[in-house]
Amino acid sequence: MPIEFRSEGVTSVLPSSLATAPSSRAAIPLHALPANPDKSGEVLISCVIPCLNECDNLRLLLPALRAQLEALCPQWEIIVVDDGSTDATPDLMAAWAPIEGMRYIQLSRNFGKEAALSAGFEAADGDAVICLDADLQHPPTLIGAMLERWRAGAEMVYAVRADRHGESWLKRMGAHTFYRLLSGGNRVQVPAHAGDFRLMDRRVVSALIALPERTRFMKGLYAWVGFRAEALPYTPDARVHGTSRYKARTLLRLALDGLTAFTTWPLRMVSLLGCAFSLASFAYGGYLVLTYLVSGNQVSGWTTIVTALLFFAGVNLISLGVVGEYVARIFDEVKERPLFVIRQRRGRARRASTQRTQP
């Protein structure tokens, strides 16, 4: 069975004149992106579904999504990216893959949702690419509204939760704080309460594929590439089978990845904290000297010194930890390991007789 690595050159989205340039992935001029297709004619729609142990939900999602796409357009493909599932997902997709329009990509292990999305984007051939979760919380019925806005000129249509009433107060406050920190003082404004459920034009997908980083925070990358984006409010459906794998620890790690990937305010906060403590120490030292000169009181002794030393030792360790998070990201990037490894591919797009060619 052949094993595939993520292509390092990503030349399929670039003209040959740019594909040979060593730094072509670092900065892609606008004219290097694919031209907009004729949206009024027959277009190919790709749906990317990353999944991990979602066999029971896929049994319900795939027929509903297939029926929805057949009613909307003659050319479509559904790409299921298996992110190392240990349930019956491979067996289920072995039965679905021979059906025209169904495609299956199995990664060699669990690389994470961000990597699975990237694998789906690289495999997608559509003029418009829609990504949605396999847990049935992203309703396929919204695809029609997304396509209408795309045909009207939007290059990205992202679904935004209309409310978060079903979540705990702590989770709502955490999400609010996270988006404030992520977008505060940053030139890239990440829409709050917008997830991976979205439609993207081929030009947007090509720009995302060309980004070289390994630590990928997709919600930030969607905003970073820009393009004309429109929000589409929706209310998530209830999960039918299983429970969410995004527990508090996972959400905290994802938030940390997003903050270190798109902001430098933790480093600035450490610098400001150091300046504040330095000023406070000078002020306190001046106060002790003045007190000694005026009243002759002895300078505070052992208790004050030990308390101050322990406190500042803790501050130093926290500061080193913040810097260490950024160094760890640099370490991951310079190793230049593949973002994912593909174990197998199956299936083909419906009514797409030839592979899509880029201008």
Coordinates of N, CA and C in Angstrom, one line a residue, residues 167-331:
E167 N -24.5 26.3 26.3 CA -23.2 26.1 26.9 C -23.1 26.6 28.3
S168 N -22.2 26.2 29.1 CA -22.1 26.7 30.5 C -21.6 28.1 30.5
W169 N -21.8 28.8 31.6 CA -21.3 30.2 31.7 C -19.8 30.3 31.6
L170 N -19.1 29.3 32.2 CA -17.7 29.3 32.1 C -17.1 29.2 30.7
K171 N -17.8 28.3 29.9 CA -17.3 28.2 28.5 C -17.7 29.4 27.7
R172 N -18.8 30.0 27.9 CA -19.2 31.2 27.2 C -18.2 32.4 27.5
M173 N -17.8 32.5 28.8 CA -16.9 33.6 29.1 C -15.5 33.3 28.6
G174 N -15.1 32.0 28.6 CA -13.8 31.6 28.1 C -13.7 31.9 26.6
A175 N -14.8 31.6 25.8 CA -14.8 31.9 24.4 C -14.8 33.4 24.1
H176 N -15.5 34.2 24.9 CA -15.5 35.6 24.8 C -14.2 36.2 25.0
T177 N -13.5 35.8 26.1 CA -12.2 36.2 26.5 C -11.2 35.9 25.4
F178 N -11.3 34.6 24.9 CA -10.3 34.2 23.9 C -10.4 35.0 22.6
Y179 N -11.6 35.3 22.1 CA -11.7 36.0 20.9 C -11.3 37.5 21.1
R180 N -11.5 38.0 22.3 CA -11.0 39.4 22.6 C -9.5 39.4 22.6
L181 N -8.9 38.5 23.2 CA -7.4 38.4 23.2 C -6.8 38.2 21.8
L182 N -7.5 37.3 21.0 CA -7.0 36.9 19.7 C -7.0 38.1 18.7
S183 N -8.1 38.9 18.8 CA -8.3 40.0 17.9 C -7.8 41.3 18.4
G184 N -7.6 41.5 19.7 CA -7.3 42.8 20.3 C -5.9 43.2 19.8
G185 N -5.8 44.4 19.2 CA -4.6 44.9 18.8 C -3.9 44.2 17.6
N186 N -4.7 43.3 17.0 CA -4.1 42.6 15.9 C -4.8 43.0 14.6
R187 N -4.0 43.1 13.5 CA -4.5 43.5 12.2 C -5.5 42.4 11.7
V188 N -5.4 41.2 12.1 CA -6.3 40.1 11.7 C -7.4 40.0 12.7
Q189 N -8.7 40.2 12.2 CA -9.8 40.1 13.1 C -10.5 38.8 12.9
V190 N -10.4 37.9 13.9 CA -11.0 36.6 13.8 C -12.4 36.7 14.2
P191 N -13.4 36.3 13.4 CA -14.8 36.4 13.8 C -15.1 35.5 15.0
A192 N -15.8 36.1 15.9 CA -16.2 35.3 17.1 C -17.3 34.3 16.8
H193 N -17.2 33.2 17.4 CA -18.2 32.1 17.4 C -18.3 31.6 16.0
A194 N -17.3 31.7 15.1 CA -17.3 31.1 13.8 C -16.3 29.9 13.8
G195 N -16.8 28.8 13.4 CA -16.0 27.6 13.4 C -15.5 27.2 12.0
D196 N -15.4 25.9 11.8 CA -14.9 25.4 10.5 C -16.0 25.2 9.5
F197 N -17.2 25.3 9.9 CA -18.3 25.1 8.9 C -18.4 26.4 8.0
R198 N -17.9 26.2 6.8 CA -17.9 27.3 5.9 C -17.7 26.9 4.4
L199 N -18.0 27.8 3.5 CA -17.8 27.6 2.1 C -16.6 28.5 1.7
M200 N -15.7 28.0 0.9 CA -14.6 28.8 0.4 C -14.4 28.6 -1.1
D201 N -14.1 29.8 -1.7 CA -13.9 29.8 -3.1 C -12.5 29.1 -3.4
R202 N -12.3 28.6 -4.6 CA -11.1 27.9 -5.0 C -9.9 28.8 -4.7
R203 N -10.0 30.1 -4.9 CA -8.9 31.0 -4.6 C -8.5 31.0 -3.1
V204 N -9.5 30.9 -2.3 CA -9.2 30.9 -0.8 C -8.5 29.6 -0.4
V205 N -9.0 28.5 -1.0 CA -8.4 27.2 -0.7 C -7.0 27.1 -1.1
S206 N -6.7 27.7 -2.3 CA -5.3 27.7 -2.9 C -4.4 28.5 -2.0
A207 N -4.9 29.6 -1.4 CA -4.1 30.4 -0.5 C -3.8 29.7 0.8
L208 N -4.8 28.9 1.3 CA -4.6 28.2 2.5 C -3.6 27.1 2.3
I209 N -3.7 26.4 1.2 CA -2.8 25.3 0.9 C -1.3 25.7 0.9
A210 N -1.1 26.9 0.3 CA 0.2 27.5 0.1 C 0.9 27.9 1.4
L211 N 0.1 28.1 2.5 CA 0.7 28.5 3.8 C 1.6 27.4 4.3
P212 N 2.8 27.8 4.7 CA 3.8 26.7 5.0 C 3.8 26.2 6.5
E213 N 3.2 26.9 7.4 CA 3.4 26.5 8.8 C 2.8 25.2 9.2
R214 N 3.4 24.5 10.2 CA 3.0 23.2 10.6 C 2.0 23.4 11.8
T215 N 2.2 24.3 12.7 CA 1.2 24.6 13.7 C 0.1 25.4 13.2
R216 N -1.0 24.8 12.8 CA -2.0 25.4 12.0 C -3.2 25.7 12.9
F217 N -3.6 26.9 13.1 CA -4.8 27.3 13.8 C -5.8 27.8 12.7
M218 N -6.6 26.9 12.2 CA -7.4 27.2 11.0 C -8.3 28.4 11.1
K219 N -8.9 28.6 12.3 CA -9.8 29.7 12.4 C -9.0 31.0 12.2
G220 N -7.8 31.1 12.6 CA -7.0 32.3 12.4 C -6.5 32.4 10.9
L221 N -6.2 31.2 10.3 CA -5.7 31.2 8.9 C -6.9 31.6 8.0
Y222 N -8.1 31.2 8.3 CA -9.2 31.7 7.5 C -9.3 33.2 7.4
A223 N -9.1 33.8 8.6 CA -9.1 35.3 8.6 C -7.9 35.9 8.0
W224 N -6.7 35.2 8.2 CA -5.5 35.8 7.7 C -5.4 36.0 6.2
V225 N -6.0 35.0 5.5 CA -5.9 35.0 4.0 C -6.8 36.1 3.4
G226 N -7.7 36.5 4.2 CA -8.6 37.7 3.7 C -9.7 37.2 2.8
F227 N -9.8 37.9 1.7 CA -10.9 37.7 0.7 C -12.2 38.2 1.3
R228 N -13.2 38.3 0.4 CA -14.5 38.8 0.8 C -15.3 37.7 1.5
A229 N -15.6 38.0 2.8 CA -16.2 37.0 3.6 C -17.6 37.5 4.1
E230 N -18.5 36.6 4.2 CA -19.8 36.9 4.7 C -20.2 35.9 5.8
A231 N -20.9 36.4 6.8 CA -21.3 35.5 7.9 C -22.7 35.0 7.7
L232 N -23.0 33.8 8.1 CA -24.3 33.2 7.9 C -24.7 32.6 9.3
P233 N -25.6 33.3 10.0 CA -26.0 32.8 11.3 C -26.7 31.5 11.2
Y234 N -26.5 30.6 12.2 CA -27.2 29.3 12.3 C -27.2 28.8 13.7
T235 N -28.0 27.8 14.0 CA -28.1 27.2 15.3 C -27.7 25.7 15.1
P236 N -26.6 25.3 15.8 CA -26.1 23.9 15.6 C -27.2 22.9 16.0
D237 N -27.2 21.8 15.2 CA -28.1 20.7 15.6 C -27.4 19.9 16.8
A238 N -28.2 19.1 17.4 CA -27.7 18.3 18.5 C -26.9 17.1 18.0
R239 N -25.9 16.8 18.7 CA -25.1 15.6 18.3 C -26.0 14.3 18.5
V240 N -26.0 13.5 17.5 CA -26.9 12.3 17.6 C -26.2 11.1 18.3
H241 N -24.9 10.8 18.0 CA -24.2 9.7 18.6 C -22.9 10.3 19.2
G242 N -22.5 9.7 20.3 CA -21.2 10.0 20.9 C -21.2 11.4 21.6
T243 N -20.1 11.7 22.1 CA -19.9 13.0 22.9 C -18.7 13.8 22.3
S244 N -18.7 15.0 22.5 CA -17.7 15.9 22.0 C -16.3 15.5 22.6
R245 N -15.3 15.6 21.7 CA -13.9 15.3 22.2 C -13.2 16.6 22.7
Y246 N -13.9 17.7 22.5 CA -13.3 19.0 22.9 C -13.6 19.3 24.4
K247 N -12.9 18.6 25.2 CA -13.0 18.8 26.7 C -12.2 20.1 27.0
A248 N -12.3 20.4 28.3 CA -11.6 21.7 28.8 C -10.1 21.7 28.5
R249 N -9.5 20.6 28.7 CA -8.0 20.5 28.4 C -7.7 20.7 26.9
T250 N -8.5 20.1 26.1 CA -8.3 20.2 24.6 C -8.6 21.6 24.2
L251 N -9.7 22.3 24.7 CA -10.0 23.6 24.3 C -8.9 24.6 24.8
L252 N -8.3 24.3 26.0 CA -7.3 25.2 26.5 C -6.0 25.1 25.6
R253 N -5.7 23.9 25.2 CA -4.5 23.7 24.3 C -4.8 24.4 23.0
L254 N -6.0 24.2 22.4 CA -6.3 24.9 21.1 C -6.2 26.4 21.3
A255 N -6.7 26.9 22.4 CA -6.6 28.4 22.6 C -5.2 28.9 22.7
L256 N -4.3 28.1 23.4 CA -2.9 28.4 23.5 C -2.2 28.4 22.1
D257 N -2.6 27.4 21.3 CA -2.0 27.4 19.9 C -2.4 28.6 19.1
G258 N -3.7 29.0 19.3 CA -4.2 30.2 18.5 C -3.5 31.4 19.0
L259 N -3.4 31.6 20.3 CA -2.8 32.8 20.8 C -1.3 33.0 20.4
T260 N -0.6 31.8 20.5 CA 0.9 31.9 20.2 C 1.1 32.0 18.7
A261 N 0.1 31.5 17.9 CA 0.3 31.6 16.4 C -0.1 32.9 15.8
F262 N -0.9 33.7 16.5 CA -1.4 34.9 15.9 C -1.2 36.1 16.7
T263 N -0.7 36.0 17.9 CA -0.5 37.2 18.7 C 0.9 37.1 19.4
T264 N 1.4 38.3 19.8 CA 2.6 38.3 20.7 C 2.3 39.0 22.0
W265 N 1.0 39.2 22.3 CA 0.7 39.9 23.6 C 1.2 39.2 24.8
P266 N 1.3 37.8 24.9 CA 1.9 37.2 26.1 C 3.3 37.6 26.3
L267 N 4.1 37.8 25.2 CA 5.5 38.3 25.4 C 5.5 39.7 25.9
R268 N 4.6 40.5 25.3 CA 4.6 41.9 25.8 C 4.1 42.0 27.2
M269 N 3.2 41.2 27.6 CA 2.7 41.2 28.9 C 3.8 40.9 29.9
V270 N 4.7 39.9 29.6 CA 5.8 39.6 30.4 C 6.7 40.8 30.5
S271 N 7.0 41.5 29.4 CA 7.8 42.7 29.5 C 7.3 43.8 30.3
L272 N 6.0 44.0 30.2 CA 5.3 45.0 31.0 C 5.3 44.6 32.5
L273 N 5.1 43.3 32.7 CA 5.2 42.8 34.1 C 6.5 43.1 34.7
G274 N 7.6 42.8 33.9 CA 8.9 43.0 34.4 C 9.2 44.5 34.7
C275 N 8.7 45.4 33.9 CA 8.9 46.8 34.1 C 8.1 47.3 35.3
A276 N 6.9 46.7 35.5 CA 6.1 47.1 36.7 C 6.8 46.7 38.0
F277 N 7.3 45.5 38.0 CA 8.0 45.0 39.2 C 9.3 45.8 39.5
S278 N 10.0 46.2 38.4 CA 11.2 46.9 38.6 C 10.9 48.3 39.2
L279 N 9.8 49.0 38.7 CA 9.4 50.3 39.3 C 9.0 50.1 40.7
A280 N 8.2 49.0 41.0 CA 7.8 48.8 42.4 C 8.9 48.5 43.3
S281 N 9.9 47.8 42.8 CA 11.1 47.5 43.7 C 11.9 48.8 44.0
F282 N 12.1 49.7 43.0 CA 12.7 51.0 43.2 C 12.0 51.8 44.2
A283 N 10.6 51.8 44.0 CA 9.8 52.6 44.9 C 9.9 52.1 46.4
Y284 N 9.8 50.8 46.5 CA 9.9 50.2 47.8 C 11.3 50.4 48.5
G285 N 12.4 50.3 47.6 CA 13.7 50.6 48.2 C 13.9 52.0 48.6
G286 N 13.3 53.0 47.8 CA 13.4 54.4 48.2 C 12.6 54.6 49.5
Y287 N 11.5 53.9 49.7 CA 10.7 54.1 50.9 C 11.4 53.6 52.1
L288 N 12.1 52.4 52.0 CA 12.9 51.9 53.1 C 14.0 52.9 53.5
V289 N 14.7 53.4 52.5 CA 15.8 54.3 52.8 C 15.3 55.6 53.5
L290 N 14.2 56.1 53.0 CA 13.6 57.3 53.6 C 13.2 57.1 55.0
T291 N 12.5 55.9 55.2 CA 12.1 55.6 56.6 C 13.3 55.4 57.5
Y292 N 14.4 54.8 57.1 CA 15.5 54.7 57.9 C 16.2 56.0 58.3
L293 N 16.2 57.0 57.3 CA 16.8 58.3 57.5 C 16.0 59.1 58.4
V294 N 14.6 59.0 58.3 CA 13.7 59.8 59.1 C 13.6 59.3 60.5
S295 N 13.3 58.0 60.7 CA 12.9 57.5 62.0 C 14.0 56.5 62.5
G296 N 14.9 56.1 61.7 CA 15.9 55.2 62.2 C 15.5 53.8 62.3
N297 N 14.3 53.4 61.7 CA 13.9 52.0 61.8 C 14.8 51.1 61.0
Q298 N 14.9 49.9 61.5 CA 15.8 48.9 60.8 C 15.0 48.4 59.6
V299 N 15.8 48.1 58.5 CA 15.2 47.6 57.3 C 14.6 46.2 57.6
S300 N 13.5 45.8 57.0 CA 12.9 44.5 57.3 C 13.8 43.4 57.0
G301 N 13.7 42.4 57.7 CA 14.8 41.3 57.6 C 14.4 40.1 56.8
W302 N 14.6 38.9 57.4 CA 14.6 37.7 56.7 C 13.2 37.4 56.1
T303 N 12.1 37.6 56.8 CA 10.8 37.3 56.2 C 10.5 38.0 54.9
T304 N 10.8 39.3 54.9 CA 10.6 40.1 53.7 C 11.4 39.7 52.5
I305 N 12.7 39.3 52.8 CA 13.6 38.9 51.8 C 13.2 37.6 51.2
V306 N 12.8 36.6 52.0 CA 12.5 35.3 51.5 C 11.2 35.4 50.7
T307 N 10.2 36.1 51.2 CA 8.9 36.3 50.5 C 9.1 36.9 49.1
A308 N 9.9 37.9 49.1 CA 10.2 38.6 47.8 C 10.9 37.7 46.8
L309 N 11.9 36.9 47.4 CA 12.7 36.0 46.5 C 11.7 34.9 45.9
L310 N 10.9 34.3 46.7 CA 10.0 33.3 46.2 C 9.0 33.9 45.2
F311 N 8.5 35.1 45.5 CA 7.6 35.7 44.6 C 8.2 35.9 43.2
F312 N 9.4 36.5 43.2 CA 10.0 36.9 41.9 C 10.5 35.6 41.2
A313 N 10.9 34.6 42.0 CA 11.3 33.3 41.3 C 10.1 32.7 40.6
G314 N 8.9 32.8 41.2 CA 7.7 32.4 40.5 C 7.4 33.2 39.2
V315 N 7.6 34.5 39.3 CA 7.4 35.4 38.1 C 8.4 35.0 37.0
N316 N 9.7 34.7 37.4 CA 10.7 34.4 36.4 C 10.3 33.0 35.7
L317 N 9.8 32.1 36.5 CA 9.5 30.8 35.9 C 8.3 30.9 34.9
I318 N 7.3 31.7 35.3 CA 6.2 32.0 34.4 C 6.6 32.7 33.1
S319 N 7.5 33.6 33.3 CA 8.1 34.3 32.1 C 8.8 33.4 31.2
L320 N 9.6 32.5 31.8 CA 10.3 31.5 30.9 C 9.4 30.5 30.3
G321 N 8.3 30.2 30.9 CA 7.3 29.3 30.3 C 6.6 30.0 29.1
V322 N 6.3 31.3 29.2 CA 5.7 32.0 28.1 C 6.7 32.0 26.9
V323 N 7.9 32.3 27.2 CA 8.9 32.4 26.1 C 9.1 31.0 25.5
G324 N 9.1 30.0 26.4 CA 9.2 28.6 26.0 C 8.1 28.1 25.0
E325 N 6.9 28.6 25.2 CA 5.8 28.2 24.3 C 6.2 28.7 22.9
Y326 N 6.7 29.9 22.7 CA 7.0 30.4 21.4 C 8.3 29.7 20.8
V327 N 9.2 29.3 21.7 CA 10.4 28.6 21.2 C 10.0 27.2 20.8
A328 N 9.0 26.6 21.5 CA 8.5 25.3 21.0 C 7.8 25.3 19.7
R329 N 7.1 26.4 19.4 CA 6.5 26.6 18.1 C 7.6 26.7 17.0
I330 N 8.7 27.4 17.3 CA 9.8 27.6 16.4 C 10.4 26.2 16.1
F331 N 10.6 25.4 17.2 CA 11.2 24.1 17.1 C 10.4 23.2 16.2

